[in-house]
Amino acid sequence: MEELNPLLGDLEEVLLHEDEIKKRVKELGEQIACDYRGKELVVVGILKGALVFMADLVRHLSIPVIIDFVAISSYGAATKSSGAVRILKDLDAPIENKHVLIVEDIIDTGLTLSYLAENLRARKPLSVKICTLLDKPDRRKIDIRPDYNGFQIPDKFVVGYGLDYSEKYRNLPCVAVLKPHIYQNQGRKGSLPNGYDNGNK
Ligand code: IMP
Ligand code: MG
């Protein structure tokens, strides 16, 4: 396998294999399609992490949907705790009187999603719900829960299926933890974000 995909050699542990992700994403899509049948739904993906999940999920939505994207970035360490984020790319169209489903790769502290959900709610949609592939409930700083979630995972920094480390590994078909030397090789710039140690002190 490593000959086929050299990225696999960088992985310490695969938490979610391609097949189980596929199965769960199909279930989520069918549930969402069922819940929104007869309603006008705008599916809002958060770039770039939600890209892979979003692409797979919408193909299981057997209802008409409008697809839109936002790109956001946090203001940096000082404002990270406030959850203030900068919208780098806003929605293409208004969402007033529409049902909105935000699709995100992972809910960690919850700051990003709570800010975005508030921001979108101010635009007077009929509803705003959240669908995440992964949930790390141990790391939550704000009491926010996804309405739809693929998997709960432990408090570890993960990559793959859209999630990155230093913009890499998004194209892995599984969700995995990287070998510690990958971070160490990158020095200070490459250390793990937000106090993760992944159990490797
Ligand atoms: P939150 O505001 O702390 O919930 O942050 C969510 C964002 O942090 C996600 O959209 C990801 O971009 C990033 N993130 C959180 N945990 C991980 C992880 O384990 N791997 C990669 N990115 C992560
Ligand atoms: Mg993200």
mmCIF file of C-alpha atoms and ligand atoms in Angstrom:
data_model
loop_
_atom_site.group_PDB
_atom_site.id
_atom_site.type_symbol
_atom_site.label_atom_id
_atom_site.label_comp_id
_atom_site.label_asym_id
_atom_site.label_seq_id
_atom_site.Cartn_x
_atom_site.Cartn_y
_atom_site.Cartn_z
ATOM 1 C CA MET A 1 0.000 0.000 0.000
ATOM 2 C CA GLU A 2 2.795 2.413 0.914
ATOM 3 C CA GLU A 3 4.185 1.961 -2.582
ATOM 4 C CA LEU A 4 0.890 3.170 -3.969
ATOM 5 C CA ASN A 5 0.586 6.131 -1.627
ATOM 6 C CA PRO A 6 3.805 7.328 0.028
ATOM 7 C CA LEU A 7 1.785 9.472 2.475
ATOM 8 C CA LEU A 8 0.720 6.273 4.251
ATOM 9 C CA GLY A 9 4.301 5.852 5.483
ATOM 10 C CA ASP A 10 3.876 9.027 7.600
ATOM 11 C CA LEU A 11 0.966 7.605 9.589
ATOM 12 C CA GLU A 12 1.241 6.358 13.165
ATOM 13 C CA GLU A 13 -2.314 5.096 13.443
ATOM 14 C CA VAL A 14 -5.370 5.028 11.221
ATOM 15 C CA LEU A 15 -8.399 6.025 13.308
ATOM 16 C CA LEU A 16 -10.988 5.717 10.547
ATOM 17 C CA HIS A 17 -10.584 3.616 7.441
ATOM 18 C CA GLU A 18 -11.893 4.615 4.048
ATOM 19 C CA ASP A 19 -14.673 2.021 4.089
ATOM 20 C CA GLU A 20 -16.143 3.002 7.462
ATOM 21 C CA ILE A 21 -16.066 6.687 6.505
ATOM 22 C CA LYS A 22 -17.875 5.862 3.261
ATOM 23 C CA LYS A 23 -20.558 3.891 5.083
ATOM 24 C CA ARG A 24 -21.131 6.579 7.720
ATOM 25 C CA VAL A 25 -21.238 9.440 5.181
ATOM 26 C CA LYS A 26 -23.911 7.552 3.254
ATOM 27 C CA GLU A 27 -25.972 7.136 6.446
ATOM 28 C CA LEU A 28 -25.632 10.826 7.275
ATOM 29 C CA GLY A 29 -26.666 11.823 3.745
ATOM 30 C CA GLU A 30 -29.741 9.622 3.851
ATOM 31 C CA GLN A 31 -30.754 11.006 7.255
ATOM 32 C CA ILE A 32 -30.302 14.607 6.106
ATOM 33 C CA ALA A 33 -32.234 14.003 2.876
ATOM 34 C CA CYS A 34 -35.049 12.522 4.924
ATOM 35 C CA ASP A 35 -35.111 15.421 7.421
ATOM 36 C CA TYR A 36 -35.122 18.145 4.744
ATOM 37 C CA ARG A 37 -37.467 16.551 2.213
ATOM 38 C CA GLY A 38 -39.742 19.218 0.697
ATOM 39 C CA LYS A 39 -37.627 22.059 2.087
ATOM 40 C CA GLU A 40 -35.270 24.431 0.358
ATOM 41 C CA LEU A 41 -31.788 23.598 1.641
ATOM 42 C CA VAL A 42 -28.527 25.488 1.250
ATOM 43 C CA VAL A 43 -25.508 23.345 2.137
ATOM 44 C CA VAL A 44 -22.613 25.556 3.244
ATOM 45 C CA GLY A 45 -19.157 23.967 3.258
ATOM 46 C CA ILE A 46 -16.294 25.514 5.207
ATOM 47 C CA LEU A 47 -13.148 25.640 3.072
ATOM 48 C CA LYS A 48 -10.838 23.951 2.892
ATOM 49 C CA GLY A 49 -11.253 21.223 5.506
ATOM 50 C CA ALA A 50 -14.820 20.275 4.592
ATOM 51 C CA LEU A 51 -14.051 19.876 0.887
ATOM 52 C CA VAL A 52 -13.735 16.081 0.771
ATOM 53 C CA PHE A 53 -16.555 15.359 3.238
ATOM 54 C CA MET A 54 -18.865 17.821 1.483
ATOM 55 C CA ALA A 55 -18.209 16.323 -1.962
ATOM 56 C CA ASP A 56 -19.082 12.828 -0.723
ATOM 57 C CA LEU A 57 -22.000 13.895 1.469
ATOM 58 C CA VAL A 58 -23.934 15.884 -1.147
ATOM 59 C CA ARG A 59 -23.936 12.895 -3.476
ATOM 60 C CA HIS A 60 -26.078 11.094 -0.905
ATOM 61 C CA LEU A 61 -28.602 13.939 -0.676
ATOM 62 C CA SER A 62 -31.454 12.793 -2.882
ATOM 63 C CA ILE A 63 -33.182 16.192 -2.606
ATOM 64 C CA PRO A 64 -32.581 19.459 -4.482
ATOM 65 C CA VAL A 65 -29.906 21.496 -2.704
ATOM 66 C CA ILE A 66 -27.934 24.662 -3.325
ATOM 67 C CA ILE A 67 -24.223 24.372 -2.597
ATOM 68 C CA ASP A 68 -22.232 27.305 -1.288
ATOM 69 C CA PHE A 69 -18.942 27.810 0.526
ATOM 70 C CA VAL A 70 -17.325 30.089 3.055
ATOM 71 C CA ALA A 71 -13.634 30.373 3.750
ATOM 72 C CA ILE A 72 -12.648 31.610 7.179
ATOM 73 C CA SER A 73 -9.482 32.103 9.109
ATOM 74 C CA SER A 74 -8.954 32.789 12.777
ATOM 75 C CA TYR A 75 -7.385 36.129 13.681
ATOM 76 C CA GLY A 76 -4.528 34.361 15.456
ATOM 77 C CA ALA A 77 -3.632 33.249 18.946
ATOM 78 C CA ALA A 78 -4.737 36.411 20.774
ATOM 79 C CA THR A 79 -8.309 36.312 19.529
ATOM 80 C CA LYS A 80 -8.562 32.543 19.158
ATOM 81 C CA SER A 81 -10.236 32.251 22.563
ATOM 82 C CA SER A 82 -12.945 34.732 21.562
ATOM 83 C CA GLY A 83 -13.720 32.675 18.465
ATOM 84 C CA ALA A 84 -13.514 35.749 16.261
ATOM 85 C CA VAL A 85 -12.845 34.641 12.725
ATOM 86 C CA ARG A 86 -12.308 36.549 9.537
ATOM 87 C CA ILE A 87 -14.468 35.642 6.563
ATOM 88 C CA LEU A 88 -12.089 35.319 3.625
ATOM 89 C CA LYS A 89 -14.786 34.214 1.193
ATOM 90 C CA ASP A 90 -18.428 34.844 1.962
ATOM 91 C CA LEU A 91 -21.494 33.034 0.615
ATOM 92 C CA ASP A 92 -22.328 33.755 -3.016
ATOM 93 C CA ALA A 93 -26.024 34.258 -2.332
ATOM 94 C CA PRO A 94 -28.362 35.422 0.475
ATOM 95 C CA ILE A 95 -29.813 32.739 2.760
ATOM 96 C CA GLU A 96 -32.846 34.651 4.021
ATOM 97 C CA ASN A 97 -35.870 32.333 4.269
ATOM 98 C CA LYS A 98 -33.784 29.272 3.446
ATOM 99 C CA HIS A 99 -32.777 26.301 5.554
ATOM 100 C CA VAL A 100 -29.005 26.197 6.041
ATOM 101 C CA LEU A 101 -26.806 23.215 6.839
ATOM 102 C CA ILE A 102 -23.194 24.061 7.690
ATOM 103 C CA VAL A 103 -20.797 21.252 6.766
ATOM 104 C CA GLU A 104 -17.495 21.160 8.632
ATOM 105 C CA ASP A 105 -14.651 18.653 8.921
ATOM 106 C CA ILE A 106 -14.270 18.723 12.701
ATOM 107 C CA ILE A 107 -15.639 20.423 15.783
ATOM 108 C CA ASP A 108 -12.870 20.907 18.282
ATOM 109 C CA THR A 109 -13.137 23.864 20.701
ATOM 110 C CA GLY A 110 -16.367 24.843 18.938
ATOM 111 C CA LEU A 111 -15.290 28.463 18.550
ATOM 112 C CA THR A 112 -15.249 28.530 14.752
ATOM 113 C CA LEU A 113 -18.662 26.965 14.339
ATOM 114 C CA SER A 114 -20.349 29.004 17.040
ATOM 115 C CA TYR A 115 -19.080 32.207 15.433
ATOM 116 C CA LEU A 116 -20.113 31.157 11.948
ATOM 117 C CA ALA A 117 -23.535 29.882 13.023
ATOM 118 C CA GLU A 118 -24.211 33.221 14.776
ATOM 119 C CA ASN A 119 -23.052 35.151 11.741
ATOM 120 C CA LEU A 120 -25.340 33.162 9.421
ATOM 121 C CA ARG A 121 -28.310 33.348 11.835
ATOM 122 C CA ALA A 122 -28.135 37.154 11.620
ATOM 123 C CA ARG A 123 -29.064 36.825 7.924
ATOM 124 C CA LYS A 124 -32.524 35.538 8.833
ATOM 125 C CA PRO A 125 -32.487 32.002 7.454
ATOM 126 C CA LEU A 126 -35.365 29.684 8.407
ATOM 127 C CA SER A 127 -32.930 27.427 10.276
ATOM 128 C CA VAL A 128 -29.210 26.796 10.757
ATOM 129 C CA LYS A 129 -27.943 23.327 11.556
ATOM 130 C CA ILE A 130 -24.471 21.840 11.731
ATOM 131 C CA CYS A 131 -23.074 18.639 10.227
ATOM 132 C CA THR A 132 -19.546 17.602 11.145
ATOM 133 C CA LEU A 133 -17.593 14.539 10.129
ATOM 134 C CA LEU A 134 -15.628 14.453 13.388
ATOM 135 C CA ASP A 135 -16.331 15.578 16.931
ATOM 136 C CA LYS A 136 -13.705 15.967 19.656
ATOM 137 C CA PRO A 137 -15.981 16.664 22.636
ATOM 138 C CA ASP A 138 -13.105 16.647 25.162
ATOM 139 C CA ARG A 139 -11.696 19.855 23.690
ATOM 140 C CA ARG A 140 -14.883 21.913 23.726
ATOM 141 C CA LYS A 141 -14.709 25.500 25.047
ATOM 142 C CA ILE A 142 -18.225 26.462 24.015
ATOM 143 C CA ASP A 143 -21.297 24.329 24.555
ATOM 144 C CA ILE A 144 -22.184 23.650 20.951
ATOM 145 C CA ARG A 145 -23.176 20.276 19.532
ATOM 146 C CA PRO A 146 -23.419 19.223 15.915
ATOM 147 C CA ASP A 147 -26.914 18.253 14.745
ATOM 148 C CA TYR A 148 -25.325 15.546 12.604
ATOM 149 C CA ASN A 149 -21.953 13.969 13.324
ATOM 150 C CA GLY A 150 -20.031 11.153 11.690
ATOM 151 C CA PHE A 151 -17.681 10.034 14.452
ATOM 152 C CA GLN A 152 -16.541 11.038 17.917
ATOM 153 C CA ILE A 153 -12.766 10.826 18.185
ATOM 154 C CA PRO A 154 -10.305 11.141 21.077
ATOM 155 C CA ASP A 155 -8.316 14.277 21.835
ATOM 156 C CA LYS A 156 -5.671 13.759 19.160
ATOM 157 C CA PHE A 157 -4.593 15.865 16.203
ATOM 158 C CA VAL A 158 -5.692 14.053 13.050
ATOM 159 C CA VAL A 159 -5.210 14.419 9.312
ATOM 160 C CA GLY A 160 -6.802 13.103 6.151
ATOM 161 C CA TYR A 161 -10.167 13.175 4.385
ATOM 162 C CA GLY A 162 -9.855 16.967 4.109
ATOM 163 C CA LEU A 163 -8.020 17.673 7.359
ATOM 164 C CA ASP A 164 -4.502 19.006 7.078
ATOM 165 C CA TYR A 165 -1.265 19.392 8.897
ATOM 166 C CA SER A 166 0.580 22.407 7.433
ATOM 167 C CA GLU A 167 -1.736 22.184 4.391
ATOM 168 C CA LYS A 168 -0.700 18.592 3.679
ATOM 169 C CA TYR A 169 -2.443 15.202 3.982
ATOM 170 C CA ARG A 170 -5.916 16.510 3.017
ATOM 171 C CA ASN A 171 -5.970 13.986 0.155
ATOM 172 C CA LEU A 172 -5.601 10.899 2.356
ATOM 173 C CA PRO A 173 -8.704 8.700 2.046
ATOM 174 C CA CYS A 174 -8.602 7.803 5.773
ATOM 175 C CA VAL A 175 -8.417 9.790 9.052
ATOM 176 C CA ALA A 176 -5.139 9.213 10.866
ATOM 177 C CA VAL A 177 -2.602 10.367 13.437
ATOM 178 C CA LEU A 178 0.842 11.282 12.089
ATOM 179 C CA LYS A 179 4.108 9.821 13.305
ATOM 180 C CA PRO A 180 5.663 12.224 15.846
ATOM 181 C CA HIS A 181 8.833 12.780 13.803
ATOM 182 C CA ILE A 182 6.745 14.504 11.133
ATOM 183 C CA TYR A 183 6.080 17.382 13.519
ATOM 184 C CA GLN A 184 9.545 17.320 15.068
ATOM 185 C CA ASN A 185 11.242 17.498 11.657
ATOM 186 C CA GLN A 186 9.498 20.771 11.002
ATOM 187 C CA GLY A 187 10.888 22.499 14.085
ATOM 188 C CA ARG A 188 8.971 25.247 15.842
ATOM 189 C CA LYS A 189 6.873 26.195 12.819
ATOM 190 C CA GLY A 190 5.784 22.615 12.450
ATOM 191 C CA SER A 191 4.879 21.793 16.027
ATOM 192 C CA LEU A 192 1.364 20.626 16.842
ATOM 193 C CA PRO A 193 -1.285 23.343 17.196
ATOM 194 C CA ASN A 194 -3.215 24.334 20.324
ATOM 195 C CA GLY A 195 -1.418 22.276 22.939
ATOM 196 C CA TYR A 196 -1.810 18.852 21.329
ATOM 197 C CA ASP A 197 0.818 16.307 22.209
ATOM 198 C CA ASN A 198 -0.946 13.235 20.790
ATOM 199 C CA GLY A 199 0.338 11.306 23.769
ATOM 200 C CA ASN A 200 3.953 11.801 22.663
ATOM 201 C CA LYS A 201 5.580 14.021 25.254
HETATM 202 P P1 IMP B 1 -12.504 24.906 16.577
HETATM 203 O O1 IMP B 1 -12.852 26.348 16.354
HETATM 204 O O2 IMP B 1 -11.511 24.749 17.687
HETATM 205 O O3 IMP B 1 -13.689 23.994 16.749
HETATM 206 O O4 IMP B 1 -11.642 24.531 15.341
HETATM 207 C C1 IMP B 1 -12.078 23.839 14.266
HETATM 208 C C2 IMP B 1 -11.026 23.916 13.184
HETATM 209 O O5 IMP B 1 -9.712 23.613 13.666
HETATM 210 C C3 IMP B 1 -11.349 22.872 12.157
HETATM 211 O O6 IMP B 1 -12.112 23.424 11.141
HETATM 212 C C4 IMP B 1 -9.990 22.454 11.663
HETATM 213 O O7 IMP B 1 -9.601 23.286 10.594
HETATM 214 C C5 IMP B 1 -9.053 22.716 12.809
HETATM 215 N N1 IMP B 1 -8.776 21.465 13.537
HETATM 216 C C6 IMP B 1 -9.215 21.122 14.766
HETATM 217 N N2 IMP B 1 -8.785 19.904 15.119
HETATM 218 C C7 IMP B 1 -8.039 19.457 14.072
HETATM 219 C C8 IMP B 1 -7.315 18.235 13.841
HETATM 220 O O8 IMP B 1 -7.242 17.303 14.654
HETATM 221 N N3 IMP B 1 -6.680 18.149 12.627
HETATM 222 C C9 IMP B 1 -6.715 19.122 11.698
HETATM 223 N N4 IMP B 1 -7.393 20.276 11.878
HETATM 224 C C10 IMP B 1 -8.041 20.443 13.073
HETATM 225 MG MG MG B 2 -11.471 23.771 9.100
#
